[in-house]
Amino acid sequence: MTATQPPDPAGGRWTDRLLAEGSDPDPRFTLANERTFLAWIRTALALIAAGVGLSLAGDLIDAPLRVGVAAGFAAAGAGVAALAFRRWLRTERALRRSETLPPPALAPVMSYGLAIAAVVLLGALLATR
């Protein structure tokens, strides 16, 4: 894909700086990177929704623990959303430069974090019943 006018690399827009690097990769790779980004955004929305749902579950868990776990889910959702863009940008840069793709640093954090949150939630549910 060729632009009629090359982007100004000294410009302040991050898109101009990104497009000034390397060459256009195969569109299939760029679209796959975008689908992965959107999957992380869906995960972030699900975490935020879990936090909202848990905060409204009044009789399920006692208030201090419920609020803490709900805030943890919402904060995790915000973190995932922020890191998803960072991951997309790093991967897109690597694709444009024909470099090795960066490892998925967010995946182990998410899997271990959700496992810990599930154990805490299960413990809270069992302790209050």
Backbone as a chain_set.jsonl record, in Angstrom:
{"seq": "MTATQPPDPAGGRWTDRLLAEGSDPDPRFTLANERTFLAWIRTALALIAAGVGLSLAGDLIDAPLRVGVAAGFAAAGAGVAALAFRRWLRTERALRRSETLPPPALAPVMSYGLAIAAVVLLGALLATR", "coords": {"N": [[0.846, -1.17, 0.0], [0.735, 2.068, -0.965], [1.329, 5.405, -0.075], [0.196, 8.614, -1.166], [1.558, 10.775, -0.318], [4.404, 10.855, 1.647], [4.424, 10.127, 5.181], [5.102, 12.593, 7.686], [7.909, 12.161, 9.549], [8.766, 13.661, 11.693], [6.514, 14.634, 12.782], [3.923, 15.108, 15.277], [2.016, 13.148, 15.615], [1.294, 9.838, 16.564], [0.642, 7.932, 14.705], [1.803, 8.854, 12.333], [4.505, 8.623, 12.975], [4.679, 5.847, 13.316], [4.018, 4.853, 10.74], [6.144, 5.834, 9.315], [8.211, 4.139, 9.742], [10.008, 1.355, 8.5], [8.427, -0.885, 6.157], [5.217, -1.429, 4.584], [3.557, -4.171, 5.981], [2.294, -7.449, 5.055], [-1.163, -7.209, 4.579], [-2.779, -9.094, 5.865], [-1.377, -9.825, 8.161], [-1.341, -7.452, 9.61], [-4.095, -7.122, 10.012], [-4.625, -9.408, 11.536], [-3.167, -8.758, 13.803], [-4.689, -6.599, 14.654], [-7.103, -7.912, 15.265], [-6.272, -9.433, 17.434], [-5.685, -7.384, 19.241], [-8.3, -6.364, 19.588], [-9.45, -8.564, 20.836], [-8.117, -8.523, 23.304], [-9.167, -6.121, 24.229], [-11.858, -6.828, 24.513], [-11.542, -8.647, 26.582], [-10.691, -6.894, 28.581], [-13.024, -5.341, 28.872], [-14.742, -7.338, 29.822], [-13.564, -7.907, 32.293], [-13.936, -5.451, 33.606], [-16.737, -5.387, 33.606], [-17.176, -7.611, 35.228], [-16.215, -6.615, 37.632], [-18.084, -4.544, 38.103], [-20.447, -6.062, 38.247], [-19.872, -7.703, 40.462], [-19.637, -5.777, 42.439], [-22.27, -5.05, 42.715], [-23.465, -7.267, 43.745], [-24.842, -7.685, 46.417], [-25.601, -9.532, 48.589], [-23.954, -11.638, 48.256], [-21.18, -11.634, 48.999], [-19.434, -10.351, 51.854], [-19.265, -6.809, 52.53], [-16.612, -5.316, 52.717], [-14.694, -7.055, 51.519], [-15.963, -7.651, 49.104], [-16.044, -5.157, 47.81], [-13.304, -4.687, 47.552], [-12.411, -6.841, 45.895], [-14.004, -6.337, 43.653], [-13.038, -3.806, 42.893], [-10.459, -4.598, 42.27], [-10.904, -6.233, 39.995], [-11.93, -4.276, 38.233], [-9.732, -2.514, 38.075], [-7.856, -4.247, 36.973], [-9.031, -4.616, 34.47], [-8.759, -2.027, 33.413], [-5.975, -1.89, 33.304], [-5.391, -3.973, 31.487], [-6.586, -2.958, 29.179], [-4.977, -0.704, 28.674], [-2.46, -1.914, 28.329], [-2.992, -3.501, 26.142], [-3.063, -1.82, 23.913], [-0.419, -0.997, 23.881], [0.834, -3.442, 23.349], [-0.245, -3.982, 20.792], [0.915, -1.868, 19.316], [3.692, -2.375, 19.588], [3.854, -4.841, 18.277], [2.943, -4.158, 15.722], [4.965, -2.396, 14.954], [7.146, -4.168, 14.894], [6.297, -5.849, 12.816], [6.354, -4.047, 10.656], [9.075, -3.53, 10.522], [10.096, -5.951, 9.878], [10.959, -7.643, 11.949], [11.522, -9.96, 14.706], [8.603, -10.968, 16.392], [7.346, -9.44, 19.412], [7.357, -11.1, 22.619], [4.38, -12.426, 24.218], [3.801, -10.676, 26.796], [1.674, -9.994, 28.414], [-0.033, -12.16, 28.633], [0.813, -14.277, 30.571], [0.596, -12.793, 32.93], [-2.113, -12.159, 32.972], [-3.266, -14.758, 33.079], [-2.248, -15.916, 35.482], [-3.062, -13.912, 37.251], [-5.885, -13.977, 37.019], [-6.322, -16.564, 37.943], [-5.523, -16.347, 40.615], [-7.381, -14.413, 41.464], [-9.736, -15.875, 41.146], [-9.392, -17.9, 43.059], [-9.353, -16.349, 45.411], [-11.937, -15.266, 45.292], [-13.479, -17.624, 45.377], [-12.707, -18.579, 47.918], [-13.767, -16.484, 49.465], [-16.486, -16.763, 48.946], [-16.976, -19.324, 50.021], [-16.322, -18.865, 52.69], [-18.268, -17.084, 53.55], [-20.634, -18.486, 53.493]], "CA": [[0.0, 0.0, 0.0], [1.58, 3.244, -1.077], [0.663, 6.673, 0.195], [0.525, 9.631, -2.162], [2.502, 11.672, 0.317], [4.958, 10.136, 2.792], [4.135, 10.785, 6.451], [6.172, 13.412, 8.253], [8.375, 11.463, 10.739], [8.952, 14.583, 12.809], [5.191, 15.055, 13.244], [3.585, 14.722, 16.631], [1.042, 12.058, 15.671], [1.934, 8.526, 16.685], [0.431, 7.184, 13.465], [2.821, 9.291, 11.376], [5.79, 8.028, 13.373], [4.612, 4.413, 13.06], [4.037, 4.608, 9.304], [7.436, 6.237, 8.761], [9.176, 3.061, 9.978], [9.933, 0.134, 7.708], [7.524, -0.922, 5.008], [3.906, -2.002, 4.884], [3.54, -5.632, 5.997], [1.142, -8.092, 4.424], [-2.356, -6.762, 5.307], [-3.315, -10.169, 6.717], [-0.699, -9.78, 9.456], [-1.835, -6.262, 10.305], [-5.465, -7.386, 10.453], [-4.541, -10.385, 12.633], [-2.721, -7.991, 14.971], [-5.839, -5.82, 15.106], [-8.053, -8.841, 15.902], [-5.728, -9.759, 18.753], [-5.919, -6.194, 20.058], [-9.72, -6.316, 19.941], [-9.699, -9.629, 21.807], [-7.676, -8.021, 24.61], [-10.131, -5.1, 24.65], [-13.033, -7.569, 25.007], [-11.165, -9.179, 27.9], [-10.715, -5.76, 29.507], [-14.433, -5.024, 29.139], [-15.295, -8.408, 30.659], [-13.052, -7.705, 33.65], [-14.634, -4.293, 34.175], [-18.119, -5.821, 33.86], [-17.138, -8.492, 36.405], [-16.09, -5.737, 38.793], [-19.371, -3.885, 38.324], [-21.394, -7.085, 38.696], [-19.525, -8.119, 41.814], [-19.937, -4.693, 43.384], [-23.723, -4.995, 42.898], [-23.919, -8.524, 44.351], [-24.85, -7.324, 47.83], [-25.696, -10.611, 49.566], [-23.046, -12.723, 47.893], [-19.95, -11.539, 49.797], [-19.441, -9.2, 52.762], [-18.937, -5.543, 51.869], [-15.221, -4.893, 52.479], [-14.038, -7.953, 50.568], [-16.639, -7.484, 47.819], [-15.581, -3.912, 47.196], [-11.894, -4.863, 47.196], [-12.291, -7.722, 44.725], [-14.607, -5.621, 42.523], [-12.07, -2.788, 42.472], [-9.358, -5.317, 41.636], [-11.314, -6.595, 38.641], [-12.015, -3.059, 37.416], [-8.361, -2.042, 37.845], [-7.239, -5.174, 36.024], [-9.587, -4.286, 33.163], [-8.111, -0.802, 32.94], [-4.593, -2.241, 32.964], [-5.387, -4.771, 30.26], [-6.896, -2.061, 28.057], [-3.788, 0.111, 28.395], [-1.383, -2.769, 27.828], [-3.382, -4.038, 24.839], [-2.603, -0.893, 22.879], [1.045, -1.075, 23.855], [1.159, -4.697, 22.662], [-0.553, -3.803, 19.376], [1.896, -0.961, 18.734], [4.98, -3.073, 19.499], [3.745, -5.869, 17.248], [2.851, -3.487, 14.421], [6.31, -1.901, 14.656], [7.972, -5.316, 14.515], [5.87, -6.277, 11.486], [6.829, -3.07, 9.673], [10.539, -3.618, 10.446], [10.43, -7.365, 9.605], [11.678, -8.147, 13.115], [10.839, -10.989, 15.477], [7.488, -10.395, 17.164], [7.6, -9.435, 20.853], [6.634, -12.162, 23.331], [3.133, -11.951, 24.842], [4.054, -10.454, 28.218], [0.414, -9.82, 29.133], [-0.725, -13.444, 28.798], [1.024, -14.929, 31.866], [0.076, -11.929, 33.996], [-3.562, -12.35, 32.989], [-3.666, -16.099, 33.501], [-1.975, -16.066, 36.909], [-3.902, -12.966, 37.984], [-7.257, -14.49, 37.075], [-6.33, -17.744, 38.805], [-5.481, -15.851, 42.0], [-8.673, -13.771, 41.748], [-10.748, -16.931, 41.279], [-9.187, -18.552, 44.357], [-9.803, -15.404, 46.438], [-13.395, -15.2, 45.21], [-13.991, -18.897, 45.878], [-12.517, -18.561, 49.369], [-14.726, -15.551, 50.059], [-17.819, -17.368, 48.856], [-17.061, -20.422, 50.983], [-16.23, -18.333, 54.053], [-19.501, -16.37, 53.923], [-21.794, -19.384, 53.465]], "C": [[0.889, 1.229, 0.0], [0.756, 4.499, -0.824], [1.067, 7.672, -0.882], [1.557, 10.604, -1.61], [3.077, 10.95, 1.524], [4.652, 10.874, 4.094], [5.356, 11.54, 6.955], [6.672, 12.746, 9.531], [8.588, 12.381, 11.93], [7.63, 15.052, 13.387], [4.895, 14.515, 14.632], [2.641, 13.539, 16.724], [1.751, 10.72, 15.696], [1.744, 7.706, 15.419], [1.457, 7.564, 12.403], [4.169, 8.662, 11.697], [5.81, 6.533, 13.089], [4.753, 4.125, 11.569], [5.356, 4.996, 8.65], [8.482, 5.137, 8.908], [8.946, 1.91, 9.015], [9.023, 0.252, 6.502], [6.222, -1.592, 5.422], [3.999, -3.532, 4.897], [2.34, -6.157, 5.209], [-0.108, -7.688, 5.222], [-2.948, -7.837, 6.214], [-2.672, -10.146, 8.103], [-1.169, -8.578, 10.278], [-3.247, -6.489, 10.827], [-5.501, -8.426, 11.573], [-4.098, -9.692, 13.924], [-3.881, -7.174, 15.53], [-6.887, -6.707, 15.792], [-7.578, -9.233, 17.29], [-5.924, -8.59, 19.714], [-7.379, -6.133, 20.518], [-10.095, -7.423, 20.924], [-9.254, -9.2, 23.207], [-8.637, -6.947, 25.132], [-11.408, -5.764, 25.163], [-12.752, -8.152, 26.385], [-11.196, -8.073, 28.94], [-12.149, -5.381, 29.863], [-15.077, -6.081, 30.037], [-14.813, -8.269, 32.103], [-13.752, -6.528, 34.335], [-16.077, -4.657, 34.505], [-18.183, -6.754, 35.07], [-17.014, -7.661, 37.676], [-17.391, -5.035, 39.127], [-20.39, -4.885, 38.868], [-21.132, -7.525, 40.123], [-19.848, -7.031, 42.833], [-21.434, -4.587, 43.662], [-24.295, -6.248, 43.552], [-23.878, -8.385, 45.868], [-24.835, -8.476, 48.811], [-24.694, -11.73, 49.318], [-21.806, -12.77, 48.786], [-20.065, -10.307, 50.685], [-18.808, -7.982, 52.096], [-17.447, -5.257, 51.693], [-14.502, -5.763, 51.438], [-14.643, -7.798, 49.175], [-16.135, -6.248, 47.09], [-14.127, -4.046, 46.744], [-11.702, -5.721, 45.962], [-12.889, -7.041, 43.492], [-13.657, -4.542, 42.002], [-10.868, -3.435, 41.792], [-9.689, -5.722, 40.212], [-11.367, -5.367, 37.736], [-10.626, -2.504, 37.099], [-7.63, -2.949, 36.862], [-7.745, -4.913, 34.614], [-8.957, -3.037, 32.578], [-6.669, -1.08, 32.521], [-4.496, -3.029, 31.67], [-5.661, -3.89, 29.044], [-5.669, -1.223, 27.678], [-2.666, -0.734, 27.792], [-1.716, -3.373, 26.465], [-2.912, -3.119, 23.713], [-1.09, -0.941, 22.746], [1.497, -2.314, 23.097], [0.896, -4.574, 21.161], [0.517, -2.967, 18.693], [3.251, -1.639, 18.573], [4.956, -4.125, 18.393], [3.692, -5.239, 15.858], [4.217, -2.946, 14.001], [7.216, -3.04, 14.183], [7.586, -5.827, 13.123], [6.406, -5.336, 10.406], [8.334, -3.157, 9.481], [11.021, -5.017, 10.062], [11.301, -7.951, 10.709], [10.885, -9.28, 13.755], [9.755, -10.324, 16.319], [7.805, -10.438, 18.656], [6.812, -10.548, 21.545], [5.389, -11.597, 24.017], [3.29, -11.806, 26.359], [2.77, -10.372, 29.035], [-0.271, -11.151, 29.445], [-0.44, -14.119, 30.147], [0.494, -14.096, 33.036], [-1.43, -12.121, 34.128], [-3.944, -13.721, 33.532], [-3.4, -16.315, 34.985], [-2.851, -15.139, 37.747], [-5.338, -13.449, 38.105], [-7.351, -15.733, 37.947], [-6.329, -17.327, 40.28], [-6.815, -15.217, 42.376], [-9.767, -14.817, 41.937], [-10.621, -17.649, 42.618], [-9.659, -17.647, 45.489], [-11.331, -15.341, 46.462], [-14.032, -16.482, 45.735], [-13.859, -18.981, 47.392], [-13.507, -17.648, 50.067], [-16.141, -16.12, 50.042], [-17.999, -18.491, 49.892], [-17.05, -19.929, 52.435], [-17.525, -17.647, 54.477], [-20.729, -17.256, 53.914], [-21.801, -20.29, 54.651]], "O": [[1.716, 1.395, 0.897], [-0.371, 4.627, -1.302], [2.159, 7.58, -1.443], [2.339, 11.185, -2.363], [2.312, 10.469, 2.36], [4.623, 12.105, 4.117], [6.496, 11.163, 6.681], [5.948, 12.749, 10.527], [8.589, 11.917, 13.07], [7.612, 15.787, 14.374], [5.542, 13.578, 15.098], [2.474, 12.974, 17.805], [2.696, 10.494, 14.94], [2.589, 6.873, 15.089], [1.93, 6.706, 11.658], [4.888, 8.221, 10.8], [6.836, 5.998, 12.667], [5.524, 3.248, 11.177], [5.657, 4.539, 7.547], [9.531, 5.195, 8.267], [7.804, 1.538, 8.748], [8.864, 1.32, 5.911], [6.138, -2.234, 6.468], [4.468, -4.128, 3.927], [1.488, -5.39, 4.76], [-0.105, -7.818, 6.446], [-3.56, -7.513, 7.232], [-3.337, -10.414, 9.104], [-1.368, -8.68, 11.488], [-3.567, -6.098, 11.949], [-6.335, -8.326, 12.473], [-4.595, -10.006, 15.006], [-4.038, -7.07, 16.747], [-7.49, -6.299, 16.786], [-8.379, -9.353, 18.217], [-6.289, -8.79, 20.872], [-7.657, -5.881, 21.69], [-10.976, -7.229, 21.761], [-9.941, -9.485, 24.188], [-8.891, -6.87, 26.334], [-11.982, -5.306, 26.15], [-13.623, -8.15, 27.255], [-11.672, -8.282, 30.056], [-12.454, -5.129, 31.029], [-15.87, -5.747, 30.916], [-15.585, -8.494, 33.035], [-14.113, -6.612, 35.509], [-16.587, -4.281, 35.56], [-19.135, -6.697, 35.848], [-17.644, -7.973, 38.687], [-17.765, -4.936, 40.295], [-21.105, -4.596, 39.827], [-22.067, -7.7, 40.905], [-20.279, -7.322, 43.949], [-21.835, -4.094, 44.717], [-25.481, -6.289, 43.879], [-22.978, -8.912, 46.521], [-24.106, -8.407, 49.801], [-24.609, -12.671, 50.107], [-21.43, -13.836, 49.272], [-20.718, -9.33, 50.315], [-17.943, -8.1, 51.228], [-17.04, -4.967, 50.568], [-13.785, -5.247, 50.58], [-13.92, -7.813, 48.178], [-15.837, -6.296, 45.897], [-13.765, -3.568, 45.669], [-10.92, -5.373, 45.077], [-12.336, -7.157, 42.398], [-13.496, -4.391, 40.791], [-10.321, -2.879, 40.84], [-8.859, -5.576, 39.314], [-10.901, -5.414, 36.598], [-10.375, -2.07, 35.975], [-6.873, -2.472, 36.016], [-6.971, -4.981, 33.659], [-8.653, -2.988, 31.386], [-6.202, -0.567, 31.504], [-3.614, -2.778, 30.85], [-5.035, -4.06, 27.997], [-5.365, -1.058, 26.497], [-2.003, -0.306, 26.847], [-0.808, -3.722, 25.71], [-2.422, -3.586, 22.685], [-0.548, -0.928, 21.641], [2.431, -2.253, 22.298], [1.713, -5.008, 20.349], [0.978, -3.318, 17.607], [3.893, -1.495, 17.532], [5.931, -4.279, 17.657], [4.325, -5.734, 14.925], [4.585, -3.027, 12.829], [7.953, -2.9, 13.207], [8.459, -6.198, 12.337], [6.861, -5.791, 9.356], [8.828, -2.886, 8.386], [12.224, -5.242, 9.934], [12.263, -8.669, 10.436], [9.734, -9.531, 13.399], [9.964, -9.252, 16.887], [8.462, -11.37, 19.12], [5.719, -10.898, 21.103], [5.354, -10.415, 24.358], [2.947, -12.718, 27.111], [2.783, -10.656, 30.233], [-1.012, -11.25, 30.424], [-1.392, -14.509, 30.822], [0.0, -14.647, 34.019], [-1.962, -12.231, 35.233], [-4.85, -13.83, 34.358], [-4.259, -16.854, 35.682], [-3.327, -15.521, 38.816], [-5.944, -13.344, 39.172], [-8.36, -15.935, 38.624], [-7.058, -17.898, 41.09], [-7.327, -15.447, 43.471], [-10.632, -14.659, 42.798], [-11.629, -17.972, 43.246], [-10.298, -18.119, 46.43], [-11.941, -15.361, 47.531], [-15.024, -16.427, 46.462], [-14.79, -19.404, 48.076], [-14.03, -17.984, 51.13], [-16.894, -15.975, 51.005], [-19.037, -18.589, 50.546], [-17.699, -20.518, 53.3], [-17.844, -17.635, 55.666], [-21.8, -16.793, 54.307], [-22.704, -21.114, 54.792]]}, "num_chains": 1, "name": "protein.A"}
